[in-house]
Coordinates of C-alpha atoms in Angstrom, one line a residue:
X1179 CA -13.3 -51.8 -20.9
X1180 CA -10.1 -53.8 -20.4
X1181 CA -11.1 -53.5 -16.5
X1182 CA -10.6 -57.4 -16.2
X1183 CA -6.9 -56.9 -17.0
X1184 CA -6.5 -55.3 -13.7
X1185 CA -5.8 -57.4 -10.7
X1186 CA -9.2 -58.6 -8.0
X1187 CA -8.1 -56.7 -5.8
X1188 CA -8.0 -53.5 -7.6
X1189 CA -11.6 -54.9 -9.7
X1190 CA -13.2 -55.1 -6.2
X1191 CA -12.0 -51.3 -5.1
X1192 CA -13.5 -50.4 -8.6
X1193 CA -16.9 -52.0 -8.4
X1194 CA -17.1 -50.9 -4.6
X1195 CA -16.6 -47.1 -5.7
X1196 CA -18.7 -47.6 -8.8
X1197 CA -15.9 -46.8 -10.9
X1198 CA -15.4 -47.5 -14.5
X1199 CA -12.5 -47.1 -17.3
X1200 CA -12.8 -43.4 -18.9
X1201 CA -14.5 -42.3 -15.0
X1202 CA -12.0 -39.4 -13.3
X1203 CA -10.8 -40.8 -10.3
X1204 CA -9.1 -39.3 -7.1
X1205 CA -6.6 -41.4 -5.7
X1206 CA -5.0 -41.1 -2.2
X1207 CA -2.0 -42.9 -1.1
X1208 CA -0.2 -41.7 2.0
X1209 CA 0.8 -37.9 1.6
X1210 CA 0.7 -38.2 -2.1
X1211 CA -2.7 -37.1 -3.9
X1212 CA -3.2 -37.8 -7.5
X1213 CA -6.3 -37.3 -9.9
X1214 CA -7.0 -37.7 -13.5
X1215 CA -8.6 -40.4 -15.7
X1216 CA -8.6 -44.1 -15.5
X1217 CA -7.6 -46.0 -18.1
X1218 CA -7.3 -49.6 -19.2
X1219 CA -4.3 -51.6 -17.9
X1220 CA -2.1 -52.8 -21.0
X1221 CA -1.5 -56.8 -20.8
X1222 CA 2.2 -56.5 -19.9
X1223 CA 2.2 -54.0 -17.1
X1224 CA 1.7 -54.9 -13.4
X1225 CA -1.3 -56.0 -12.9
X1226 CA -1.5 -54.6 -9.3
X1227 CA -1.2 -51.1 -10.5
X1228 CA -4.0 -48.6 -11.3
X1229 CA -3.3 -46.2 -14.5
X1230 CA -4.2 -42.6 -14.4
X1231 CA -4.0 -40.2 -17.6
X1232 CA -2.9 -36.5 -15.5
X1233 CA -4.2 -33.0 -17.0
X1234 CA -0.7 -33.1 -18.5
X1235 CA -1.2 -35.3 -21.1
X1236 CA 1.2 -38.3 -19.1
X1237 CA 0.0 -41.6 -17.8
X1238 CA 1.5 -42.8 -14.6
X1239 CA 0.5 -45.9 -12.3
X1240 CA -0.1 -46.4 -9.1
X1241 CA 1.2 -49.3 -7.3
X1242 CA -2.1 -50.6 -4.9
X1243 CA -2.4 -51.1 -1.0
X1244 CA -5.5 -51.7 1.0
X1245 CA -4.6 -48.4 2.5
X1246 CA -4.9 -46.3 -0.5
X1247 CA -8.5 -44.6 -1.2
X1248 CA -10.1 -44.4 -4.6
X1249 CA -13.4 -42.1 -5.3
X1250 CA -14.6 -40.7 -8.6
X1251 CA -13.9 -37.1 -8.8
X1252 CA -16.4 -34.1 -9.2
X1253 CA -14.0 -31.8 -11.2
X1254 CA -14.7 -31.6 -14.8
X1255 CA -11.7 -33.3 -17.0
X1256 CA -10.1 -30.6 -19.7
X1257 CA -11.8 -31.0 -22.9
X1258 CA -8.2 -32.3 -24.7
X1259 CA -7.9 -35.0 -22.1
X1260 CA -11.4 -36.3 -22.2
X1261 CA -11.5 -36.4 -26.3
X1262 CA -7.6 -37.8 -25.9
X1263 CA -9.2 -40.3 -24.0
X1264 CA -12.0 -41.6 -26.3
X1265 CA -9.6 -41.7 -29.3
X1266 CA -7.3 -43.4 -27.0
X1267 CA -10.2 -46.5 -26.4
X1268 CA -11.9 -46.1 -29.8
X1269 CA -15.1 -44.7 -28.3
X1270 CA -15.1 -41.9 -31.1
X1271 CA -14.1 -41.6 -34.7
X1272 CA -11.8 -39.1 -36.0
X1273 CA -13.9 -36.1 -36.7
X1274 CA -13.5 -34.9 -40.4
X1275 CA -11.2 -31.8 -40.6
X1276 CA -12.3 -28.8 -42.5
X1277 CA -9.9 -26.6 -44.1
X1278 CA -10.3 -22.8 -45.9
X1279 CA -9.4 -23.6 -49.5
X1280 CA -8.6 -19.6 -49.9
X1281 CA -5.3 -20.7 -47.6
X1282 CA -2.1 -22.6 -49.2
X1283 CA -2.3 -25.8 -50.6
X1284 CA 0.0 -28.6 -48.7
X1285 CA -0.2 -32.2 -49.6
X1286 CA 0.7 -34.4 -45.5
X1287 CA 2.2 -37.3 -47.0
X1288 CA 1.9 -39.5 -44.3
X1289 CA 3.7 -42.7 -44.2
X1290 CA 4.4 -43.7 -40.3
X1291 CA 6.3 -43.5 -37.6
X1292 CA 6.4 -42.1 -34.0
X1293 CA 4.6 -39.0 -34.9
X1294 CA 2.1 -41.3 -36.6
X1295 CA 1.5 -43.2 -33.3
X1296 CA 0.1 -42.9 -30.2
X1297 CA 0.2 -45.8 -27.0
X1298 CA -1.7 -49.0 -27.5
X1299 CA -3.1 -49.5 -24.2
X1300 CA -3.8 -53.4 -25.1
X1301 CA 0.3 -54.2 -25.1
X1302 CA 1.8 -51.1 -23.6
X1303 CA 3.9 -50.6 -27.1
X1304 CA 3.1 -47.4 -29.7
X1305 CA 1.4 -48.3 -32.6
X1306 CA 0.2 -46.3 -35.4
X1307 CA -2.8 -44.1 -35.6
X1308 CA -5.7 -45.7 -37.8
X1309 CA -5.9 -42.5 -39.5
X1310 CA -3.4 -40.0 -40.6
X1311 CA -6.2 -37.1 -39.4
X1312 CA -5.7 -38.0 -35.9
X1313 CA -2.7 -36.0 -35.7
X1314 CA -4.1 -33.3 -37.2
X1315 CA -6.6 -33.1 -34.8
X1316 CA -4.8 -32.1 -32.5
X1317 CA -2.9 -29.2 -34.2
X1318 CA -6.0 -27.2 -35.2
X1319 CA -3.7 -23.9 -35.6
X1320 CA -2.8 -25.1 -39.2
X1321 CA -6.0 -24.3 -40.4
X1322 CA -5.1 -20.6 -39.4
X1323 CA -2.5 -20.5 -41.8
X1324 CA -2.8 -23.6 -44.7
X1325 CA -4.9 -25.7 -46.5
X1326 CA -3.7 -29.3 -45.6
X1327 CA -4.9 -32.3 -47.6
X1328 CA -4.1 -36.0 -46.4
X1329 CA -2.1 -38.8 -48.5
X1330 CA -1.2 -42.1 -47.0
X1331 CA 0.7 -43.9 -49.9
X1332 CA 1.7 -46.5 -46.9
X1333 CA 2.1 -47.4 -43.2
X1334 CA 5.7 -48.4 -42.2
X1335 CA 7.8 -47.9 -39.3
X1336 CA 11.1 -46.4 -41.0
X1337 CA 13.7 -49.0 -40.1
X1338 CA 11.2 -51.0 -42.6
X1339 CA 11.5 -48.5 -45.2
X1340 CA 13.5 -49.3 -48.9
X1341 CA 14.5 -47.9 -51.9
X1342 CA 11.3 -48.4 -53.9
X1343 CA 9.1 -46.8 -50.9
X1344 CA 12.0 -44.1 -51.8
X1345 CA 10.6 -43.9 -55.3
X1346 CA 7.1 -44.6 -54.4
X1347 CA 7.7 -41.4 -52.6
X1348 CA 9.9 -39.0 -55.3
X1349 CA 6.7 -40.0 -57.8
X1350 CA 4.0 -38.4 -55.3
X1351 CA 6.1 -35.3 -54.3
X1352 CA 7.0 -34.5 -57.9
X1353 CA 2.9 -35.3 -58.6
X1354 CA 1.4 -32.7 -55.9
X1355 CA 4.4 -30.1 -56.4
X1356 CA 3.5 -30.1 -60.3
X1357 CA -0.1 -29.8 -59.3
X1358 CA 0.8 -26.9 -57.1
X1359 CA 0.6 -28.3 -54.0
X1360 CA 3.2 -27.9 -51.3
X1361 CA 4.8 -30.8 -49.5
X1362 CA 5.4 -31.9 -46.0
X1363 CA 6.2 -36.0 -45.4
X1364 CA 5.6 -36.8 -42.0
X1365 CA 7.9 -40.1 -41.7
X1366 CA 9.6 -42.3 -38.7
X1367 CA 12.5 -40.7 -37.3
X1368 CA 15.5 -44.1 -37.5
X1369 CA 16.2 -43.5 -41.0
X1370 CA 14.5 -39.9 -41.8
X1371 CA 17.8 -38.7 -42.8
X1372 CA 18.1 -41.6 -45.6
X1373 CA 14.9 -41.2 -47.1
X1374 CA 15.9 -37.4 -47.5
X1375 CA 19.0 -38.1 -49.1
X1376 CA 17.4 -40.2 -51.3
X1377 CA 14.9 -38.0 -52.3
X1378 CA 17.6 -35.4 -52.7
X1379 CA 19.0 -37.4 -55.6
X1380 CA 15.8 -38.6 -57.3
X1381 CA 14.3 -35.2 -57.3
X1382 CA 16.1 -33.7 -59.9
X1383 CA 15.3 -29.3 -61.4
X1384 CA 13.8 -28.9 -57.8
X1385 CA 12.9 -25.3 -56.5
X1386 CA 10.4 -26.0 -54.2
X1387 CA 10.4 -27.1 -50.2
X1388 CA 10.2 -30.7 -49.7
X1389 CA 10.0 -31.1 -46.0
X1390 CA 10.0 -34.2 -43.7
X1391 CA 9.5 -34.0 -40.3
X1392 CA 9.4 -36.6 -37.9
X1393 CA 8.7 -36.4 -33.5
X1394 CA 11.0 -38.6 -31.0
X1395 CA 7.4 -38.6 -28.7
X1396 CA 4.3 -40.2 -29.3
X1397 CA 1.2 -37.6 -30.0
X1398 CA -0.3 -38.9 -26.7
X1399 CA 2.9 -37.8 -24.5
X1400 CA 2.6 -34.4 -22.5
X1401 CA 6.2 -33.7 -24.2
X1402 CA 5.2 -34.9 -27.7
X1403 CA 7.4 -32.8 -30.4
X1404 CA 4.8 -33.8 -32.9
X1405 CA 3.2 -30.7 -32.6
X1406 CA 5.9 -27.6 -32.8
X1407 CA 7.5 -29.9 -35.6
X1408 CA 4.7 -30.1 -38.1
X1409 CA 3.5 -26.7 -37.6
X1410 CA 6.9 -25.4 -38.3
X1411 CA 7.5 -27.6 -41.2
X1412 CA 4.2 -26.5 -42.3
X1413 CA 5.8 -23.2 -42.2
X1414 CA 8.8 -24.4 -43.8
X1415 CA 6.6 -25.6 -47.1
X1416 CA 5.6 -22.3 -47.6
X1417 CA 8.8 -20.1 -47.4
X1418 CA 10.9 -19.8 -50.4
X1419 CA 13.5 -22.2 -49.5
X1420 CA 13.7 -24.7 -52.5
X1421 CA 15.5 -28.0 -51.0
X1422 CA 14.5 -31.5 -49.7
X1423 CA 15.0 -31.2 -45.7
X1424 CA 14.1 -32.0 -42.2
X1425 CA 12.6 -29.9 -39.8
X1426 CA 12.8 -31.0 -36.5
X1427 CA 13.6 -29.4 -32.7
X1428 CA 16.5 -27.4 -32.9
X1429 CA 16.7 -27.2 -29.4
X1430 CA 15.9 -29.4 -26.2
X1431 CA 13.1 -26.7 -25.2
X1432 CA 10.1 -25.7 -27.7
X1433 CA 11.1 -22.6 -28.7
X1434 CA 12.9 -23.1 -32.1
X1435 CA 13.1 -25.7 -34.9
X1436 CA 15.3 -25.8 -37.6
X1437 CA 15.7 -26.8 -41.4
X1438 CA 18.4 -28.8 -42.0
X1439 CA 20.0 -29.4 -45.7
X1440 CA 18.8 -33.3 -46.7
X1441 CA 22.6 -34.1 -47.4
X1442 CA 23.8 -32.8 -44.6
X1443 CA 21.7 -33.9 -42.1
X1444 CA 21.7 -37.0 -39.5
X1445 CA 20.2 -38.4 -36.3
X1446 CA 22.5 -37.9 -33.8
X1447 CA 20.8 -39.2 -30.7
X1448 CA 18.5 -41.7 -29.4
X1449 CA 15.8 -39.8 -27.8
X1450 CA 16.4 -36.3 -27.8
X1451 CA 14.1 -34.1 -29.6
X1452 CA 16.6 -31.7 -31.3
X1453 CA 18.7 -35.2 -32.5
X1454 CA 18.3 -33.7 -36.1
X1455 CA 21.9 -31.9 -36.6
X1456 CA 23.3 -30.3 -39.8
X1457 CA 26.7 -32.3 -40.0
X1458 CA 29.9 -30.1 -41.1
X1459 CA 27.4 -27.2 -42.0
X1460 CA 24.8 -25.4 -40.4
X1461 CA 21.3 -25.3 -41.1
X1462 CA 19.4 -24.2 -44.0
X1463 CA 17.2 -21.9 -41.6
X1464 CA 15.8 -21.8 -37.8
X1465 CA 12.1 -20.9 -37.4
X1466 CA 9.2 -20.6 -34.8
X1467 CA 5.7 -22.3 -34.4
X1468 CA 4.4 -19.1 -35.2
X1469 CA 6.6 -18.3 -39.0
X1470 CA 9.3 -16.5 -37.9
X1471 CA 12.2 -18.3 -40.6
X1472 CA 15.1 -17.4 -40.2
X1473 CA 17.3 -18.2 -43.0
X1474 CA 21.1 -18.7 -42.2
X1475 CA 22.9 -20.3 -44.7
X1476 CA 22.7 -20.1 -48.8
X1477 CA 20.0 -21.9 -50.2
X1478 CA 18.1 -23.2 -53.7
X1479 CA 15.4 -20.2 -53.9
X1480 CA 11.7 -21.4 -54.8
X1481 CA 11.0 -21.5 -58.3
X1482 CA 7.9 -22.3 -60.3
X1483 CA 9.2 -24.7 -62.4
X1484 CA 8.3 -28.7 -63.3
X1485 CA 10.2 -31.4 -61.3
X1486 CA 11.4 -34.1 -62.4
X1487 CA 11.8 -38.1 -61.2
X1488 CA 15.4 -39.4 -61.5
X1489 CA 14.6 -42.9 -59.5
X1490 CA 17.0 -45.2 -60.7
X1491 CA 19.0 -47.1 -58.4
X1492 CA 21.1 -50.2 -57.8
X1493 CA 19.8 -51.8 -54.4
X1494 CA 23.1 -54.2 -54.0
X1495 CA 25.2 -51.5 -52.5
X1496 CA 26.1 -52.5 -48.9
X1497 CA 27.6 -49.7 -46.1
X1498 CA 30.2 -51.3 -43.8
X1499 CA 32.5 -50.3 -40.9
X1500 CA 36.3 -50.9 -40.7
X1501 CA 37.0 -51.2 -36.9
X1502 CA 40.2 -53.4 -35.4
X1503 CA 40.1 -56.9 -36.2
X1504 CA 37.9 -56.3 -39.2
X1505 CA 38.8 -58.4 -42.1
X1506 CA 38.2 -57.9 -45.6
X1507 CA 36.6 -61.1 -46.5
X1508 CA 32.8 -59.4 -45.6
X1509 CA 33.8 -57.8 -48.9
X1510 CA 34.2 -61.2 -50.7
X1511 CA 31.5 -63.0 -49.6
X1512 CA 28.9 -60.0 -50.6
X1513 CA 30.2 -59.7 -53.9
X1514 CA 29.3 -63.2 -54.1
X1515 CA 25.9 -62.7 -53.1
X1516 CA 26.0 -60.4 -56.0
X1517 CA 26.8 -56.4 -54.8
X1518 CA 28.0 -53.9 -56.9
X1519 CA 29.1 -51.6 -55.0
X1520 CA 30.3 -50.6 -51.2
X1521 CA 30.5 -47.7 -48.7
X1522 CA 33.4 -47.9 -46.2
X1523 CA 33.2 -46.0 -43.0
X1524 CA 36.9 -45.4 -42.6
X1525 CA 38.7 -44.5 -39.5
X1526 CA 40.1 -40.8 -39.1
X1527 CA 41.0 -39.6 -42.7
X1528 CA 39.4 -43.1 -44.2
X1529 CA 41.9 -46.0 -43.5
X1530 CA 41.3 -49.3 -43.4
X1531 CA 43.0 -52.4 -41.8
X1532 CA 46.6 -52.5 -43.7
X1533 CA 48.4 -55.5 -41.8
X1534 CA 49.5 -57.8 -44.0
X1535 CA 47.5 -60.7 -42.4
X1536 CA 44.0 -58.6 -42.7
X1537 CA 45.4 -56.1 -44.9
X1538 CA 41.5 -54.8 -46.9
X1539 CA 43.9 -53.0 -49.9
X1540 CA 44.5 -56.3 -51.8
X1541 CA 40.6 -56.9 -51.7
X1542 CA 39.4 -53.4 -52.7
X1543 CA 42.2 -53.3 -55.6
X1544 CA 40.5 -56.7 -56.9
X1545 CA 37.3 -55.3 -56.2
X1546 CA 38.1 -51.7 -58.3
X1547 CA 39.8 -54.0 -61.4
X1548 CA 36.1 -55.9 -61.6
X1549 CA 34.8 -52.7 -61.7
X1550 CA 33.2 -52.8 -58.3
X1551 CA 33.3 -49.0 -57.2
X1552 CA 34.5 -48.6 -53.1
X1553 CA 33.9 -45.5 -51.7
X1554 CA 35.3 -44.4 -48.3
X1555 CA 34.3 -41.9 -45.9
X1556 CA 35.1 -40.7 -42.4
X1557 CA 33.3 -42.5 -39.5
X1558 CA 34.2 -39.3 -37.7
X1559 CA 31.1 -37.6 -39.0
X1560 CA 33.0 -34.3 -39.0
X1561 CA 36.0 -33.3 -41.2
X1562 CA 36.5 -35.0 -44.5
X1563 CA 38.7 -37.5 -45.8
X1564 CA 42.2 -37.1 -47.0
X1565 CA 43.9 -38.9 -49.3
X1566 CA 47.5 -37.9 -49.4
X1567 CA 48.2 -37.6 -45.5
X1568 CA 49.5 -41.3 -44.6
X1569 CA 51.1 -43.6 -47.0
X1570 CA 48.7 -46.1 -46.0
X1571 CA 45.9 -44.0 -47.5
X1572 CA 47.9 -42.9 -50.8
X1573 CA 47.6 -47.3 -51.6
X1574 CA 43.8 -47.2 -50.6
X1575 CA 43.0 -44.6 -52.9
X1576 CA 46.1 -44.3 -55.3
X1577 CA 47.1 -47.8 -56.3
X1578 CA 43.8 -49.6 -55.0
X1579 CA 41.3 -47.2 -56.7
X1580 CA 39.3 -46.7 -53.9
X1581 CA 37.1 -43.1 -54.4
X1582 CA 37.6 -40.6 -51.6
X1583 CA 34.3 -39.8 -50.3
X1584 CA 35.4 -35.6 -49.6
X1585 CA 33.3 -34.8 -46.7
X1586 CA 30.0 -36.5 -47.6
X1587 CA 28.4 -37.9 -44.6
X1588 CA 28.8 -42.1 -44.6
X1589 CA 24.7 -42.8 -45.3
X1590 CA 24.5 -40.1 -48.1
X1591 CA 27.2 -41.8 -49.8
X1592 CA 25.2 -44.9 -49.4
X1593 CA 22.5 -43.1 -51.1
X1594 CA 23.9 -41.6 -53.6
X1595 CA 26.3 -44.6 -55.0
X1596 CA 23.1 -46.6 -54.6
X1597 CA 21.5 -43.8 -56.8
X1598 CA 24.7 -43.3 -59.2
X1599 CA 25.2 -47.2 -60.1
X1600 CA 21.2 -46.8 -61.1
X1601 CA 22.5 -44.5 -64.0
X1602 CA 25.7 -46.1 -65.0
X1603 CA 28.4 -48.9 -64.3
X1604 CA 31.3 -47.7 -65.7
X1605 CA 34.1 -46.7 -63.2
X1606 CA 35.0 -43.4 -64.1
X1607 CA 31.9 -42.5 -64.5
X1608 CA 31.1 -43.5 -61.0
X1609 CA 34.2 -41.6 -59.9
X1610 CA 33.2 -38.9 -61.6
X1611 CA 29.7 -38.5 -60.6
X1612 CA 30.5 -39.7 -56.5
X1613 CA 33.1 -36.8 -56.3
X1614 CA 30.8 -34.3 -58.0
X1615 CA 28.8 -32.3 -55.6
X1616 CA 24.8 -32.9 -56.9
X1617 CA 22.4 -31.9 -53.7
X1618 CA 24.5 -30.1 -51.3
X1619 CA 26.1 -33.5 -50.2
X1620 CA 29.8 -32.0 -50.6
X1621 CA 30.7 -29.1 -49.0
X1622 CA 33.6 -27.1 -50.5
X1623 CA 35.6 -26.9 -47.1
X1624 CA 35.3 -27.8 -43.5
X1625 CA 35.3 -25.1 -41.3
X1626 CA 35.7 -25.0 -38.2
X1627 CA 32.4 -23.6 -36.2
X1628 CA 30.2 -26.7 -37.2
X1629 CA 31.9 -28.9 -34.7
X1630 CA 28.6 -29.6 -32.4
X1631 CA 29.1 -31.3 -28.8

């Protein structure tokens, strides 16, 4: 299989030793010794290289010299590996999972992602499992402790995601919670920390965990945080926490994960594994793969009560940066395309441009007399902002109307004007409701120990 992608050189080694894709191969190269499975070359990688899946869980390639010796192993591949390895070339079909229904119900919504992926050896690239079950495949100490049954409502890498796969999704967690079940949504990690904002909104007389967990590795890397994360967000639908969150590494190293507050909460780097950070708070609660939770801030306390869908929501909101030699006519030109509202990521306490030849104050006070809400927050992430410090920033919010956006970070404001404008038009209604703390968006003060570097 997929042996003809490899170059003739390393085709004639192959066929020499008898060797096959899926065989365990020894390979020696110089000093260095390396053994493991072979596996099929992708169509983008170099073709003169062999590729090797290690007892680890990692594929590496070897570049290939006439020197260089290849012989198929005696030594019997781990179990994991070879079954990781059949999945991996569709030799086997996901087995179906039994569960005890004596343990506690939870509903995996699964709808994509990195921890719904695994590599496509074809193109190189992650793509996503055919079926949700393969990940739980290969966390089989879940059945110890819960009864999991699998939704897929959709497929969708999370930079594709919008607001009516947001109410798609408030519909099916307020369906299974009301039916008993508890929730974990496994999702793409880009915009987790939108999609639990906006369920933080639509979910309204909630008392019950709604957690969404996410992984920053494929299930098919040896480092893979797939695993720790959905068994400690399995956990984390259990305990008696009654909030929308993510649970995610709270650390670089597998010891820990953490529950972080679906208002507070944001993606803070690239590729780490503990990018999930509670922003200007700290976390809900910390907890280990085995149920330790450890809760450290206040919290919503379960409660066996209905929930209820709030979905509306006003799409033509738009989230914008000031930065120097910004200029206000962005603002213009989307009203025209029909907006109706905007989130401003100011700069230290919220100011914008004020020169007079890109001055943003004259447009946002036209903009506030339409009725066309503009609400500003702090690009700074931390800290809140202020609207009676500078001069500059008593016309912004004073005489041009703009709403000061307290401490709520800049994509929860997104969220929730998106979410407020749903429900009404009317400016101080807006102004009321965007300065009025709903879901733990707005913390009463900033203080000082939830600066994280």
């Amino acid at each position: 299989m997929l042996v003809e992608n490899y170059s003739p050189n390393i085709r004639t080694a192959l066929k020499r030793a008898k060797i096959k894709v899926g065989d365990r191969i020894t390979v020696e190269k110089g000093k260095e010794n390396h053994e493991g499975l072979l596996m099929p070359r992708n169509d983008l990688g170099d073709k003169n290289a062999l590729v090797i899946k290690l007892d680890s869980g990692y594929n590496i390639g070897i570049g290939f010299s006439s020197s260089m010796k290849i012989s198929k192993s005696n030594k019997k591949e781990p179990t994991n590996i070879k079954e990781e390895v059949e999945f991996e070339m569709g030799k086997k079909a996901v087995p179906k999972l039994k569960f005890d229904s004596s343990k506690p119900p939870v509903s995996l919504i699964s709808t994509g992602g990195t921890i719904a992926s695994r590599v496509d050896y074809k193109t190189g690239g992650v793509r996503a499992l055919e079926k949700p079950e393969e990940l739980l495949m290969n966390v089989p100490e879940l059945k110890d402790f819960a009864n999991i049954k699998v939704i897929s409502p959709f497929k969708k890498m999370s930079e594709d995601m919008d607001y009516k796969d947001w109410q798609k999704l408030a519909k099916l967690v307020a369906k299974e919670l009301n039916a008993g079940n508890n929730v974990v949504i496994t999702h793409g990690t880009d915009t987790l920390h939108f999609t639990a904002a906006a369920l933080s909104f639509m979910l309204t007389n909630l008392h019950k965990p709604v957690v969404l967990v996410g992984s920053q590795r494929s299930i098919d890397r040896g480092s893979s945080d797939a695993f720790s994360n959905l068994v400690c967000a399995t956990h984390m639908a259990l305990s008696n926490v009654g909030e929308v969150g993510i649970c995610m590494h709270g650390s670089m190293n597998d010891d820990y994960c953490t529950f972080n507050r679906g208002t507070r909460v944001r993606k803070m780097h690239t590729s780490r594994r503990d990018t999930f950070r509670t922003m200007g708070d700290v976390p809900i609660a910390k907890m280990s793969t085995k149920g330790n939770i450890d809760t450290i801030s206040k919290y919503n306390h379960r409660k066996n009560e209905k929930v209820k869908v709030d979905d509306k929501f006003e799409p033509k909101v738009a989230l914008l940066k000031a930065y120097p030699n910004s200029e206000p006519e962005i603002l213009e030109m989307l009203v025209k395309k029909g907006y109706k509202g905007f989130v401003i990521e100011g700069t230290g306490f919220g100011h914008v441009p004020t020169d007079a030849k890109k001055s943003w104050i004259n447009t946002i006070k036209k903009l506030t007399k339409k009725k066309i809400p503009v609400v500003v927050t702090a690009q700074t992430l931390y800290g809140r902002v202020n609207e009676n410090v500078y001069t500059n920033l008593i016309k912004l919010f004073h005489d041009a109307g703009a709403i000061p956006g307290e401490d709520m970070l800049p994509e929860v404001a997104y969220v929730k004007l998106s979410w407020v404008l749903g429900h009404t038009k009317n400016p101080d209604e807006v102004k009321k409701m965007m300065l009025t703390n709903i879901a733990g968006e707005i913390t009463e003060r900033s203080v000082i120990n939830t600066l994280q570097v």
